[in-house]
Coordinates of N, CA and C in Angstrom, one line a residue:
X193 N 21.2 27.2 -6.5 CA 20.3 27.0 -7.8 C 20.7 26.6 -9.1
X194 N 21.6 27.0 -9.6 CA 22.3 26.3 -10.7 C 22.2 24.5 -10.9
X195 N 23.0 24.1 -9.5 CA 22.8 23.1 -10.0 C 21.6 22.1 -9.9
X196 N 20.5 22.6 -9.4 CA 18.7 22.3 -9.2 C 18.6 22.5 -11.0
X197 N 19.2 23.7 -11.2 CA 18.2 23.6 -12.5 C 19.2 23.1 -13.7
X198 N 20.2 22.5 -13.2 CA 21.2 21.8 -14.5 C 20.6 20.1 -14.3
X199 N 20.2 19.9 -13.1 CA 19.8 18.2 -12.7 C 18.3 18.3 -13.4
X200 N 17.7 19.5 -13.4 CA 16.4 19.6 -14.2 C 16.4 19.3 -15.9
X201 N 17.6 20.2 -16.5 CA 17.8 20.0 -17.7 C 17.9 18.7 -18.1
X202 N 19.1 17.9 -17.7 CA 19.5 17.1 -17.9 C 19.1 15.5 -17.3
X203 N 18.3 15.7 -16.7 CA 17.9 14.2 -15.9 C 16.0 14.1 -16.1
X204 N 15.9 13.4 -17.1 CA 14.4 13.4 -17.3 C 13.8 13.1 -16.0
X205 N 14.0 12.3 -14.9 CA 13.2 11.9 -13.7 C 12.8 13.0 -13.1
X206 N 14.1 13.7 -13.3 CA 14.1 14.6 -12.1 C 12.7 16.2 -12.7
X207 N 12.8 16.4 -14.1 CA 11.7 16.9 -14.3 C 10.1 16.9 -13.2
X208 N 10.0 14.9 -13.3 CA 8.9 14.6 -12.5 C 9.2 14.7 -10.9
X209 N 10.1 15.2 -10.3 CA 10.4 14.8 -8.6 C 9.9 16.2 -8.4
X210 N 9.0 15.9 -7.1 CA 8.3 17.1 -6.3 C 9.4 17.8 -5.8
X211 N 10.2 17.1 -4.9 CA 11.4 17.9 -4.5 C 11.8 19.0 -4.6
X212 N 12.6 18.6 -5.8 CA 13.5 19.2 -6.4 C 12.8 20.4 -7.3
X213 N 11.9 20.0 -7.5 CA 11.0 21.2 -8.4 C 10.6 22.4 -7.2
X214 N 10.1 21.7 -5.9 CA 9.8 22.7 -4.8 C 11.3 23.1 -4.3
X215 N 12.1 22.7 -4.3 CA 13.1 22.9 -4.0 C 13.9 24.5 -4.7
X216 N 13.9 24.2 -6.0 CA 14.1 25.2 -6.8 C 13.1 26.3 -6.9
X217 N 11.6 26.3 -7.0 CA 10.9 27.5 -6.9 C 11.0 28.0 -5.5
X218 N 11.4 27.3 -4.5 CA 11.5 28.5 -2.8 C 12.9 29.0 -3.2
X219 N 13.5 28.3 -4.1 CA 15.0 29.1 -4.3 C 15.1 30.5 -5.1
X220 N 13.9 30.4 -6.3 CA 13.8 31.6 -6.8 C 13.2 32.1 -6.1
X221 N 11.7 31.9 -5.1 CA 11.6 33.1 -4.4 C 12.2 33.5 -3.4
X222 N 13.2 33.5 -2.7 CA 14.2 34.0 -1.9 C 15.0 34.9 -2.3
X223 N 15.5 34.6 -3.6 CA 16.0 35.9 -4.3 C 15.4 36.6 -5.2
X224 N 14.2 36.7 -4.9 CA 12.9 37.7 -5.6 C 12.2 37.6 -6.9
X225 N 12.7 36.3 -7.3 CA 12.6 35.9 -8.4 C 10.6 35.3 -8.6
X226 N 9.7 35.5 -8.1 CA 8.5 34.8 -7.5 C 7.9 34.2 -8.6
X227 N 7.9 35.5 -9.4 CA 7.6 35.0 -11.0 C 8.0 33.9 -11.8
X228 N 8.9 33.8 -11.5 CA 9.7 32.3 -12.2 C 9.7 31.2 -11.0
X229 N 9.3 31.6 -10.1 CA 8.9 30.4 -9.2 C 7.7 29.8 -9.6
X230 N 6.7 31.1 -9.2 CA 5.1 30.5 -9.5 C 5.4 29.6 -11.1
X231 N 5.9 30.0 -12.2 CA 5.4 29.7 -13.7 C 6.2 28.6 -13.3
X232 N 7.1 27.9 -13.0 CA 8.3 26.8 -13.0 C 7.1 25.9 -12.0
X233 N 7.0 26.5 -10.8 CA 5.5 25.3 -10.5 C 4.2 24.8 -10.9
X234 N 3.7 25.9 -11.5 CA 2.6 25.8 -12.1 C 2.8 24.7 -13.4
X235 N 3.6 25.0 -13.8 CA 3.9 24.4 -15.1 C 4.3 22.6 -14.7
X236 N 4.9 22.5 -13.3 CA 5.3 21.4 -13.0 C 3.8 20.6 -12.4
X237 N 3.1 21.3 -11.9 CA 1.7 20.9 -11.4 C 0.6 20.5 -12.2
X238 N 0.9 21.1 -13.4 CA 0.1 20.7 -14.9 C 0.4 19.7 -15.3
X239 N 1.6 19.3 -15.2 CA 2.1 17.6 -15.8 C 2.1 16.8 -14.5
X240 N 2.2 17.2 -13.5 CA 2.2 15.8 -12.4 C 1.4 15.8 -11.2
X241 N 0.5 17.0 -11.5 CA -0.7 17.0 -10.1 C -0.2 17.7 -9.1
X242 N -1.0 18.1 -8.3 CA -0.9 18.8 -6.9 C -0.3 18.0 -5.7
X243 N 0.5 18.7 -4.5 CA 0.8 18.0 -3.6 C 0.5 19.3 -2.6
X244 N 0.3 18.5 -1.2 CA 0.0 20.2 -0.1 C 0.9 21.2 -0.1
X245 N 2.0 20.7 -0.1 CA 3.3 21.7 -0.2 C 3.3 22.2 -1.8
X246 N 2.7 21.5 -2.6 CA 3.4 22.8 -3.9 C 1.8 23.3 -4.1
X247 N 0.7 23.0 -3.6 CA -0.4 24.0 -3.7 C 0.0 25.0 -2.7
X248 N 0.7 25.0 -0.7 CA 0.8 25.9 -0.7 C 1.6 26.8 -1.2
X249 N 3.1 26.7 -1.8 CA 3.8 27.3 -2.5 C 3.0 28.6 -3.1
X250 N 2.3 27.7 -4.0 CA 1.9 28.3 -5.0 C 0.4 29.3 -4.7
X251 N -0.2 28.9 -3.7 CA -1.1 30.0 -2.9 C -0.2 31.0 -2.5
X252 N 0.9 31.0 -1.5 CA 1.5 32.1 -1.4 C 2.2 33.3 -2.5
X253 N 2.8 32.4 -3.2 CA 3.3 33.2 -4.5 C 2.0 34.1 -5.6
X254 N 1.3 33.1 -5.4 CA 0.2 33.8 -6.4 C -0.4 35.1 -5.4
X255 N -0.6 34.8 -4.2 CA -0.6 36.4 -3.2 C -0.1 37.2 -3.4
X256 N 1.3 36.9 -3.2 CA 2.4 37.9 -3.7 C 2.2 38.5 -5.0
X257 N 2.2 37.9 -6.0 CA 2.3 38.6 -7.2 C 0.6 39.4 -7.6
X258 N -0.2 38.8 -7.1 CA -1.6 39.5 -7.0 C -1.4 40.6 -6.2
X259 N -0.6 40.6 -5.3 CA -0.8 41.4 -3.9 C -2.1 41.4 -3.5
X260 N -2.5 40.2 -3.0 CA -3.8 39.6 -2.5 C -4.8 40.4 -2.9
X261 N -5.0 40.4 -3.9 CA -6.4 41.1 -4.6 C -7.3 40.2 -5.7
X262 N -6.4 38.8 -5.7 CA -7.0 37.8 -6.8 C -7.6 36.6 -6.2
X263 N -8.3 36.0 -6.5 CA -9.2 35.0 -5.8 C -8.2 33.7 -6.1
X264 N -7.3 33.1 -5.4 CA -6.5 31.9 -5.5 C -7.7 30.8 -5.8
X265 N -9.0 30.5 -5.2 CA -9.6 29.6 -5.5 C -10.3 29.4 -6.6
X266 N -10.7 30.3 -7.0 CA -10.7 30.4 -8.6 C -9.5 29.9 -9.7
X267 N -8.5 30.8 -9.8 CA -7.4 30.2 -10.1 C -7.0 28.5 -9.8
X268 N -7.0 28.1 -8.6 CA -6.7 26.7 -8.3 C -7.8 25.8 -8.9
X269 N -9.2 26.3 -8.7 CA -10.1 25.5 -9.9 C -9.7 25.4 -11.5
X270 N -9.4 26.1 -11.8 CA -8.7 26.2 -13.2 C -8.0 25.1 -13.5
X271 N -6.6 25.4 -12.7 CA -6.0 24.5 -12.4 C -6.2 22.9 -12.6
X272 N -7.1 22.6 -11.4 CA -7.9 21.6 -11.5 C -7.9 20.8 -12.5
X273 N -9.0 21.8 -13.4 CA -9.4 21.5 -14.6 C -8.3 21.1 -15.4
X274 N -7.3 22.0 -15.7 CA -5.9 21.3 -16.4 C -5.3 20.6 -16.0
X275 N -5.0 20.1 -15.0 CA -4.3 18.9 -14.4 C -5.5 17.9 -15.0
X276 N -7.1 17.7 -14.8 CA -7.8 16.5 -15.4 C -7.5 16.0 -16.6
X277 N -7.3 17.5 -17.4 CA -7.4 17.5 -18.7 C -6.1 16.5 -19.4
X278 N -5.3 17.3 -18.7 CA -3.9 16.6 -19.1 C -3.6 15.4 -18.6
X279 N -4.0 15.0 -17.6 CA -4.1 13.3 -17.6 C -4.6 12.5 -17.9
X280 N -6.2 12.6 -18.7 CA -6.8 12.2 -19.8 C -6.3 12.1 -21.1
X281 N -5.5 13.1 -21.2 CA -4.8 12.8 -22.4 C -3.6 11.7 -22.5
X282 N -3.0 11.8 -21.4 CA -1.5 11.2 -20.9 C -2.3 9.4 -21.0
X283 N -3.2 9.3 -20.3 CA -3.6 7.7 -20.4 C -4.5 7.5 -21.2
X284 N -5.1 8.5 -22.2 CA -6.0 7.9 -23.2 C -4.8 7.5 -24.2
X285 N -3.6 8.0 -24.4 CA -2.5 7.5 -25.3 C -2.2 6.4 -24.8
X286 N -2.1 6.2 -23.2 CA -1.7 4.6 -23.1 C -2.2 3.8 -22.9
X287 N -3.5 3.5 -23.6 CA -4.3 2.6 -23.3 C -4.0 1.5 -24.2
X288 N -4.4 0.6 -24.0 CA -4.1 -0.7 -24.5 C -5.3 -1.7 -25.0
X289 N -5.0 -2.6 -25.3 CA -6.5 -3.6 -25.6 C -6.4 -5.3 -26.0
X290 N -6.2 -6.2 -25.0 CA -5.6 -7.3 -24.7 C -6.3 -8.4 -24.2
X291 N -6.4 -9.5 -24.5 CA -7.4 -10.2 -23.3 C -6.4 -10.7 -21.7
X292 N -7.3 -10.1 -20.8 CA -7.0 -10.4 -20.0 C -7.3 -12.3 -19.4
X293 N -5.4 -12.8 -19.0 CA -5.7 -14.0 -18.9 C -6.8 -14.4 -17.6
X294 N -7.4 -15.4 -17.8 CA -8.0 -15.9 -16.7 C -7.2 -16.6 -15.3
X295 N -8.1 -16.1 -14.2 CA -7.4 -16.8 -13.3 C -8.6 -17.0 -12.1
X296 N -8.2 -18.0 -11.4 CA -8.9 -18.2 -10.0 C -8.2 -18.0 -8.7
X297 N -8.3 -17.5 -8.2 CA -7.6 -17.8 -6.5 C -8.4 -17.5 -5.3
X298 N -7.3 -18.0 -4.5 CA -8.3 -17.8 -3.3 C -8.2 -17.0 -2.3
X299 N -9.3 -16.3 -1.7 CA -9.0 -14.8 -0.7 C -8.6 -15.2 0.9
X300 N -8.6 -14.5 1.5 CA -7.7 -14.6 2.8 C -9.7 -15.4 3.4
X301 N -10.2 -15.3 3.4 CA -11.5 -16.3 4.0 C -11.5 -17.7 3.3
X302 N -10.7 -17.8 2.5 CA -10.9 -19.3 2.0 C -11.8 -19.5 0.3
X303 N -12.4 -18.4 0.2 CA -13.1 -18.4 -1.2 C -12.6 -18.0 -2.2
X304 N -12.7 -19.1 -3.5 CA -12.0 -18.8 -4.3 C -12.5 -17.6 -5.5
X305 N -12.2 -16.6 -5.9 CA -13.0 -15.6 -6.7 C -11.7 -15.6 -7.8
X306 N -12.8 -15.7 -9.0 CA -12.0 -15.9 -10.9 C -12.4 -14.7 -11.4
X307 N -11.7 -14.3 -12.2 CA -11.9 -13.1 -13.0 C -13.1 -13.5 -14.0
X308 N -13.6 -14.5 -14.6 CA -14.9 -14.4 -15.3 C -16.0 -14.5 -14.2
X309 N -16.1 -14.3 -13.0 CA -17.1 -14.1 -12.3 C -17.2 -12.5 -12.4
X310 N -16.4 -12.0 -12.6 CA -16.5 -10.4 -12.6 C -16.6 -9.9 -13.7
X311 N -17.2 -10.5 -14.8 CA -17.4 -9.7 -16.2 C -18.6 -8.7 -15.7
X312 N -17.9 -7.7 -16.5 CA -19.3 -6.6 -16.2 C -19.0 -5.4 -15.2
X313 N -17.6 -5.5 -14.7 CA -17.4 -4.8 -13.8 C -15.7 -4.3 -14.1
X314 N -15.2 -3.3 -14.0 CA -13.8 -2.6 -14.4 C -13.4 -3.3 -13.0
X315 N -12.1 -4.0 -13.6 CA -11.3 -4.9 -12.3 C -9.8 -4.4 -12.3
X316 N -9.6 -3.5 -11.1 CA -8.0 -3.3 -10.8 C -7.2 -4.4 -10.3
X317 N -6.3 -4.7 -11.0 CA -5.3 -5.4 -10.2 C -3.9 -4.9 -9.3
X318 N -3.7 -5.4 -8.4 CA -2.3 -4.8 -7.7 C -1.8 -5.8 -7.3
X319 N -0.4 -6.1 -8.1 CA 0.2 -7.2 -7.7 C 1.2 -6.6 -6.7
X320 N 1.3 -7.5 -5.6 CA 2.4 -6.5 -4.5 C 2.7 -8.1 -3.1
X321 N 3.6 -7.5 -2.4 CA 3.9 -8.6 -1.4 C 4.8 -8.0 -0.2
X322 N 4.5 -9.1 0.6 CA 4.7 -8.3 1.9 C 6.2 -7.3 2.5
X323 N 7.1 -8.0 1.7 CA 8.3 -7.5 1.6 C 8.8 -6.7 0.5
X324 N 7.9 -5.8 -0.1 CA 8.2 -4.7 -1.4 C 7.9 -3.6 -0.6
X325 N 8.5 -2.9 -0.6 CA 8.9 -1.5 0.1 C 7.9 -0.4 -1.0
X326 N 8.3 -0.4 -2.5 CA 7.6 0.6 -3.1 C 5.7 0.1 -3.1
X327 N 5.6 -1.0 -3.2 CA 4.1 -1.9 -2.9 C 3.6 -1.3 -1.4
X328 N 4.3 -1.3 -0.9 CA 3.7 -0.8 0.6 C 3.2 0.6 1.0
X329 N 4.8 1.4 0.0 CA 4.3 2.9 0.3 C 3.5 3.2 -0.6
X330 N 3.2 2.7 -1.3 CA 1.8 3.4 -2.6 C 0.1 2.6 -1.8
X331 N 0.0 2.4 -0.7 CA -0.8 1.4 -0.5 C -1.6 2.4 0.7
X332 N -1.1 3.6 1.3 CA -2.3 4.7 1.6 C -3.3 5.2 0.4
X333 N -2.1 5.9 -0.8 CA -3.1 6.0 -2.2 C -3.7 5.3 -2.3
X334 N -3.6 3.4 -2.5 CA -4.4 2.9 -3.3 C -5.9 2.8 -1.9
X335 N -6.0 2.6 -0.7 CA -6.8 2.9 0.1 C -7.2 3.8 -0.3
X336 N -6.9 5.0 -0.4 CA -7.4 6.1 -1.0 C -8.6 6.0 -2.0
X337 N -8.1 5.0 -2.9 CA -8.8 5.0 -4.5 C -10.0 3.9 -4.2
X338 N -9.1 2.5 -3.1 CA -10.5 1.7 -2.8 C -11.9 2.5 -2.1
X339 N -11.9 3.5 -1.2 CA -12.8 4.3 -0.5 C -13.5 5.0 -1.4
X340 N -12.6 5.5 -2.6 CA -13.1 6.5 -3.6 C -14.3 5.7 -3.9
X341 N -14.3 4.6 -4.1 CA -15.1 3.2 -5.2 C -15.7 2.6 -3.7
X342 N -16.0 2.6 -3.0 CA -16.4 1.5 -2.6 C -17.7 1.1 -2.4
X343 N -18.3 1.9 -3.0 CA -20.0 2.1 -3.3 C -20.4 2.1 -4.6
X344 N -19.5 1.8 -5.3 CA -19.4 1.5 -6.7 C -19.6 0.1 -7.2
X345 N -20.6 -0.8 -7.4 CA -20.8 -2.1 -8.0 C -20.2 -2.1 -8.9
X346 N -19.9 -1.6 -9.7 CA -19.1 -1.6 -11.5 C -17.7 -1.5 -11.2
X347 N -17.2 -1.7 -10.2 CA -15.1 -1.4 -9.7 C -15.0 -2.2 -8.7
X348 N -14.1 -3.1 -8.9 CA -13.4 -4.5 -8.2 C -12.0 -4.2 -8.2
X349 N -11.5 -4.0 -6.6 CA -10.1 -4.1 -6.2 C -9.8 -5.3 -6.0
X350 N -8.5 -6.1 -6.7 CA -8.0 -7.1 -6.6 C -6.4 -6.7 -6.0
X351 N -6.1 -6.9 -4.6 CA -4.5 -7.1 -4.7 C -4.1 -8.5 -4.4
X352 N -3.2 -9.0 -5.2 CA -2.9 -10.3 -5.7 C -1.4 -9.9 -4.7
X353 N -1.0 -10.9 -3.6 CA -0.1 -10.9 -2.9 C 0.6 -12.3 -3.8
X354 N 2.0 -11.7 -4.2 CA 3.0 -12.7 -5.1 C 4.4 -12.9 -4.2
X355 N 5.0 -13.7 -5.2 CA 6.2 -14.0 -4.5 C 6.9 -14.2 -3.2
X356 N 6.0 -14.6 -2.1 CA 6.3 -14.7 -1.2 C 7.3 -16.0 -0.7
X357 N 8.3 -15.8 -0.4 CA 9.4 -17.0 0.1 C 9.3 -17.4 1.3
X358 N 8.3 -17.0 2.1 CA 8.0 -17.5 3.6 C 6.8 -18.6 3.6
X359 N 7.1 -19.5 4.1 CA 6.0 -20.4 4.6 C 5.0 -20.1 4.9
X360 N 4.9 -19.5 5.7 CA 3.8 -18.8 7.0 C 3.0 -17.5 6.2
X361 N 3.5 -17.4 4.9 CA 3.2 -16.1 4.2 C 1.8 -15.3 4.2
X362 N 0.4 -16.5 4.2 CA -0.7 -16.2 4.7 C -0.9 -15.4 6.1
X363 N -0.2 -15.8 6.7 CA -0.4 -15.4 8.2 C 0.9 -14.0 8.3
X364 N 1.6 -13.7 7.4 CA 2.0 -12.4 7.4 C 1.0 -11.8 6.6
X365 N 0.4 -11.5 5.5 CA -0.1 -10.8 4.9 C -1.3 -10.5 6.0
X366 N -2.2 -11.4 6.9 CA -3.0 -11.3 7.6 C -2.7 -10.4 8.7
X367 N -1.4 -10.4 9.3 CA -1.2 -9.7 10.2 C -1.4 -8.1 9.6
X368 N -0.3 -8.1 8.4 CA 0.3 -6.8 7.9 C -1.2 -6.1 7.4
X369 N -2.1 -6.9 7.2 CA -3.5 -6.0 6.7 C -4.4 -5.5 7.7
X370 N -4.1 -6.1 9.1 CA -4.9 -6.2 10.0 C -4.3 -4.9 10.6
X371 N -2.8 -4.9 11.0 CA -2.3 -4.3 11.3 C -2.4 -2.6 10.8
X372 N -2.2 -2.4 9.5 CA -2.8 -1.1 8.9 C -4.0 -0.8 8.4
X373 N -5.1 -1.8 9.0 CA -6.3 -1.6 8.8 C -6.8 -1.2 7.3
X374 N -5.8 -2.0 6.7 CA -6.3 -1.8 5.2 C -7.7 -2.6 5.0
X375 N -8.5 -2.3 4.0 CA -10.1 -3.1 3.7 C -9.9 -3.5 2.4
X376 N -8.3 -4.0 2.0 CA -8.0 -4.5 0.8 C -8.6 -6.1 0.4
X377 N -9.0 -6.5 -0.7 CA -10.0 -7.7 -1.0 C -8.3 -8.3 -1.6
X378 N -8.0 -9.2 -0.6 CA -6.4 -9.8 -0.7 C -6.8 -11.2 -1.2
X379 N -6.2 -11.7 -2.5 CA -6.1 -12.8 -2.9 C -4.8 -13.4 -3.1
X380 N -4.9 -14.6 -2.9 CA -3.0 -15.3 -2.6 C -2.7 -16.1 -4.0
X381 N -1.3 -15.5 -4.7 CA -1.2 -15.9 -6.2 C -0.6 -17.2 -5.8
X382 N 0.0 -18.2 -6.6 CA 0.8 -19.5 -6.8 C 2.0 -19.2 -6.3
X383 N 2.2 -19.4 -5.3 CA 3.9 -19.3 -4.7 C 4.8 -20.2 -5.2
X384 N 5.0 -21.4 -5.1 CA 5.3 -22.3 -5.4 C 5.9 -22.5 -6.9
X385 N 5.0 -22.8 -7.4 CA 4.9 -23.2 -9.0 C 5.3 -22.3 -9.9
X386 N 6.0 -21.0 -10.1 CA 5.8 -19.5 -11.1 C 5.7 -19.5 -12.2
X387 N 5.3 -21.2 -13.2 CA 5.1 -21.3 -14.3 C 3.6 -21.3 -14.0
X388 N 2.4 -21.5 -12.6 CA 1.4 -21.4 -12.5 C 1.0 -20.2 -12.2
X389 N 1.9 -19.3 -12.0 CA 1.5 -18.0 -10.9 C 1.0 -17.1 -11.7
X390 N -0.1 -16.2 -11.8 CA -1.0 -15.6 -12.2 C 0.2 -14.4 -12.5
X391 N 0.7 -13.9 -12.0 CA 2.1 -12.8 -12.3 C 2.3 -13.4 -13.7
X392 N 2.9 -14.5 -14.0 CA 3.3 -15.2 -14.6 C 2.7 -14.9 -16.3
X393 N 1.4 -15.6 -15.9 CA 0.4 -15.1 -16.9 C 0.2 -13.8 -17.4
X394 N 0.7 -12.9 -16.5 CA 0.0 -11.4 -17.1 C 1.7 -10.7 -17.2
X395 N 2.7 -11.4 -17.3 CA 4.0 -11.3 -17.6 C 4.2 -10.3 -16.8
X396 N 4.2 -10.2 -15.3 CA 4.6 -9.3 -14.6 C 6.3 -9.7 -14.6
X397 N 7.1 -7.9 -14.3 CA 8.7 -8.4 -14.1 C 9.2 -8.3 -12.9
X398 N 8.1 -7.1 -12.3 CA 8.3 -6.6 -10.9 C 7.2 -6.1 -10.3
X399 N 7.4 -5.6 -9.0 CA 6.2 -5.0 -8.1 C 6.3 -4.5 -7.5
X400 N 5.6 -2.9 -7.5 CA 4.1 -3.1 -7.6 C 3.8 -3.2 -9.1
X401 N 2.8 -4.2 -9.4 CA 2.5 -4.0 -11.0 C 0.9 -3.8 -10.8
X402 N 0.3 -2.7 -11.5 CA -1.0 -2.3 -11.9 C -2.0 -2.9 -12.9
X403 N -2.6 -3.2 -13.1 CA -3.3 -3.6 -13.9 C -5.2 -3.1 -14.1
X404 N -5.2 -2.7 -15.4 CA -6.8 -2.2 -15.2 C -7.6 -3.2 -16.2
X405 N -8.5 -3.5 -16.1 CA -9.3 -4.4 -16.5 C -10.6 -4.0 -16.9
X406 N -11.0 -4.0 -18.5 CA -12.5 -3.6 -18.9 C -13.7 -4.4 -18.3
X407 N -14.9 -4.4 -18.5 CA -15.7 -4.9 -18.0 C -16.0 -5.9 -19.5
X408 N -15.6 -6.1 -20.4 CA -15.4 -6.9 -21.2 C -14.3 -8.2 -21.0
X409 N -13.7 -8.0 -20.3 CA -12.4 -8.6 -19.7 C -10.8 -8.6 -20.6
X410 N -11.0 -6.7 -21.5 CA -9.8 -6.9 -21.9 C -8.5 -6.1 -20.6
X411 N -7.7 -6.1 -21.1 CA -6.5 -5.2 -20.2 C -6.2 -3.9 -20.8
X412 N -6.3 -2.7 -20.1 CA -6.8 -1.6 -20.8 C -5.6 -0.5 -20.1
X413 N -4.9 -1.0 -19.3 CA -3.6 -0.2 -18.6 C -2.6 -1.4 -17.9
X414 N -1.9 -1.1 -18.0 CA -0.7 -2.1 -17.4 C 0.6 -0.9 -16.9
X415 N 1.1 -1.1 -15.3 CA 2.1 0.0 -15.5 C 2.8 -0.6 -13.6
X416 N 4.2 -1.1 -13.9 CA 4.6 -1.1 -12.6 C 5.5 0.3 -12.3
X417 N 6.0 -0.4 -11.0 CA 6.2 0.9 -9.9 C 5.5 1.6 -9.6
X418 N 5.4 2.7 -8.5 CA 4.8 3.4 -8.0 C 5.4 4.7 -7.2
X419 N 4.5 5.6 -6.9 CA 5.1 6.7 -5.8 C 4.0 6.2 -4.5
X420 N 4.5 7.4 -3.8 CA 3.7 7.6 -2.3 C 3.0 8.5 -2.0
X421 N 2.9 9.5 -3.4 CA 2.0 10.4 -3.4 C 0.4 10.1 -3.6
X422 N -0.6 10.2 -2.4 CA -1.9 9.5 -2.1 C -2.7 10.4 -3.0
X423 N -2.8 11.3 -3.4 CA -3.5 12.7 -4.4 C -3.2 12.2 -5.9
X424 N -2.2 12.0 -6.1 CA -1.7 11.4 -7.2 C -2.4 9.8 -7.8
X425 N -1.8 9.2 -6.7 CA -2.7 7.8 -7.0 C -3.8 7.7 -7.2
X426 N -4.4 8.7 -6.6 CA -5.7 8.3 -6.6 C -6.3 8.8 -7.7
X427 N -5.8 9.9 -8.4 CA -6.2 11.0 -9.7 C -5.8 9.8 -10.6
X428 N -4.8 9.1 -10.7 CA -4.5 7.9 -12.0 C -5.3 6.9 -11.9
X429 N -5.7 6.4 -10.6 CA -6.4 5.2 -10.4 C -8.1 5.8 -11.6
X430 N -8.2 6.9 -10.5 CA -9.8 7.4 -11.3 C -9.8 7.6 -12.5
X431 N -8.5 8.1 -13.4 CA -8.7 8.3 -14.7 C -8.7 7.0 -15.6
X432 N -7.8 5.9 -14.9 CA -7.6 4.8 -15.8 C -8.9 4.0 -15.8
X433 N -9.5 3.6 -14.2 CA -11.0 3.1 -14.1 C -11.8 4.0 -15.1
X434 N -12.1 5.1 -15.4 CA -13.2 5.6 -15.8 C -13.2 5.8 -17.4
X435 N -11.5 5.3 -17.6 CA -11.5 5.4 -19.2 C -12.1 3.8 -19.5
X436 N -11.6 3.0 -18.9 CA -11.7 1.7 -19.0 C -13.1 1.2 -18.8
X437 N -14.0 2.0 -17.8 CA -15.5 2.3 -17.8 C -16.0 2.4 -19.0
X438 N -15.8 3.2 -19.7 CA -15.9 3.4 -21.2 C -15.8 2.8 -22.3
X439 N -14.8 1.9 -22.0 CA -14.3 0.5 -22.6 C -13.7 1.2 -24.2

């Protein structure tokens, strides 16, 4: 227990690590410190959102602490509301406003898609490559976000394949998307001349890199890196899209 507590105190990244926090909460519960376990997990979930494992542990701790006499669903709904509010405040503070560089890129069908044609929509760009592990880890979450907005005519997701070193990169992308049954609208960046690449225009230093553009063509959010927690990704994308939609 002491070593995990020390990690959580001394390492900023550890504070948002689901595995570490769950491990400490489980350790507390095993030594009869259910309230400590519950409060630790509640605080973590309020800041970082729920996962299946954290919700299950919270549920069992809640039942023990309340002798099974209180409704967990009521508590859980209140927690969801708190998470949503915390997310909203966090991402509101991260909002920026700068003009999105124009681009015209070809999709898998060979059609040209330009940002100018999408004015009036919230556009989500996800820069990725077939060799990028973190990109691929985030894709189940991104697919869930795409599914959530599939009938929303005001939101467009574009997955910009970039920095591929292989000559047959289009073939590799086609195989990858087909094999995984992703419904992503993929665009191909300029691969040979970095100066002409959309990634360069957008100042991308590493992938995955996500950009949310509002209806007027202004970048409102930029973020690099990604986790693999599906619910967390959907929650983040939803909050950013809705904030960008309001302008």
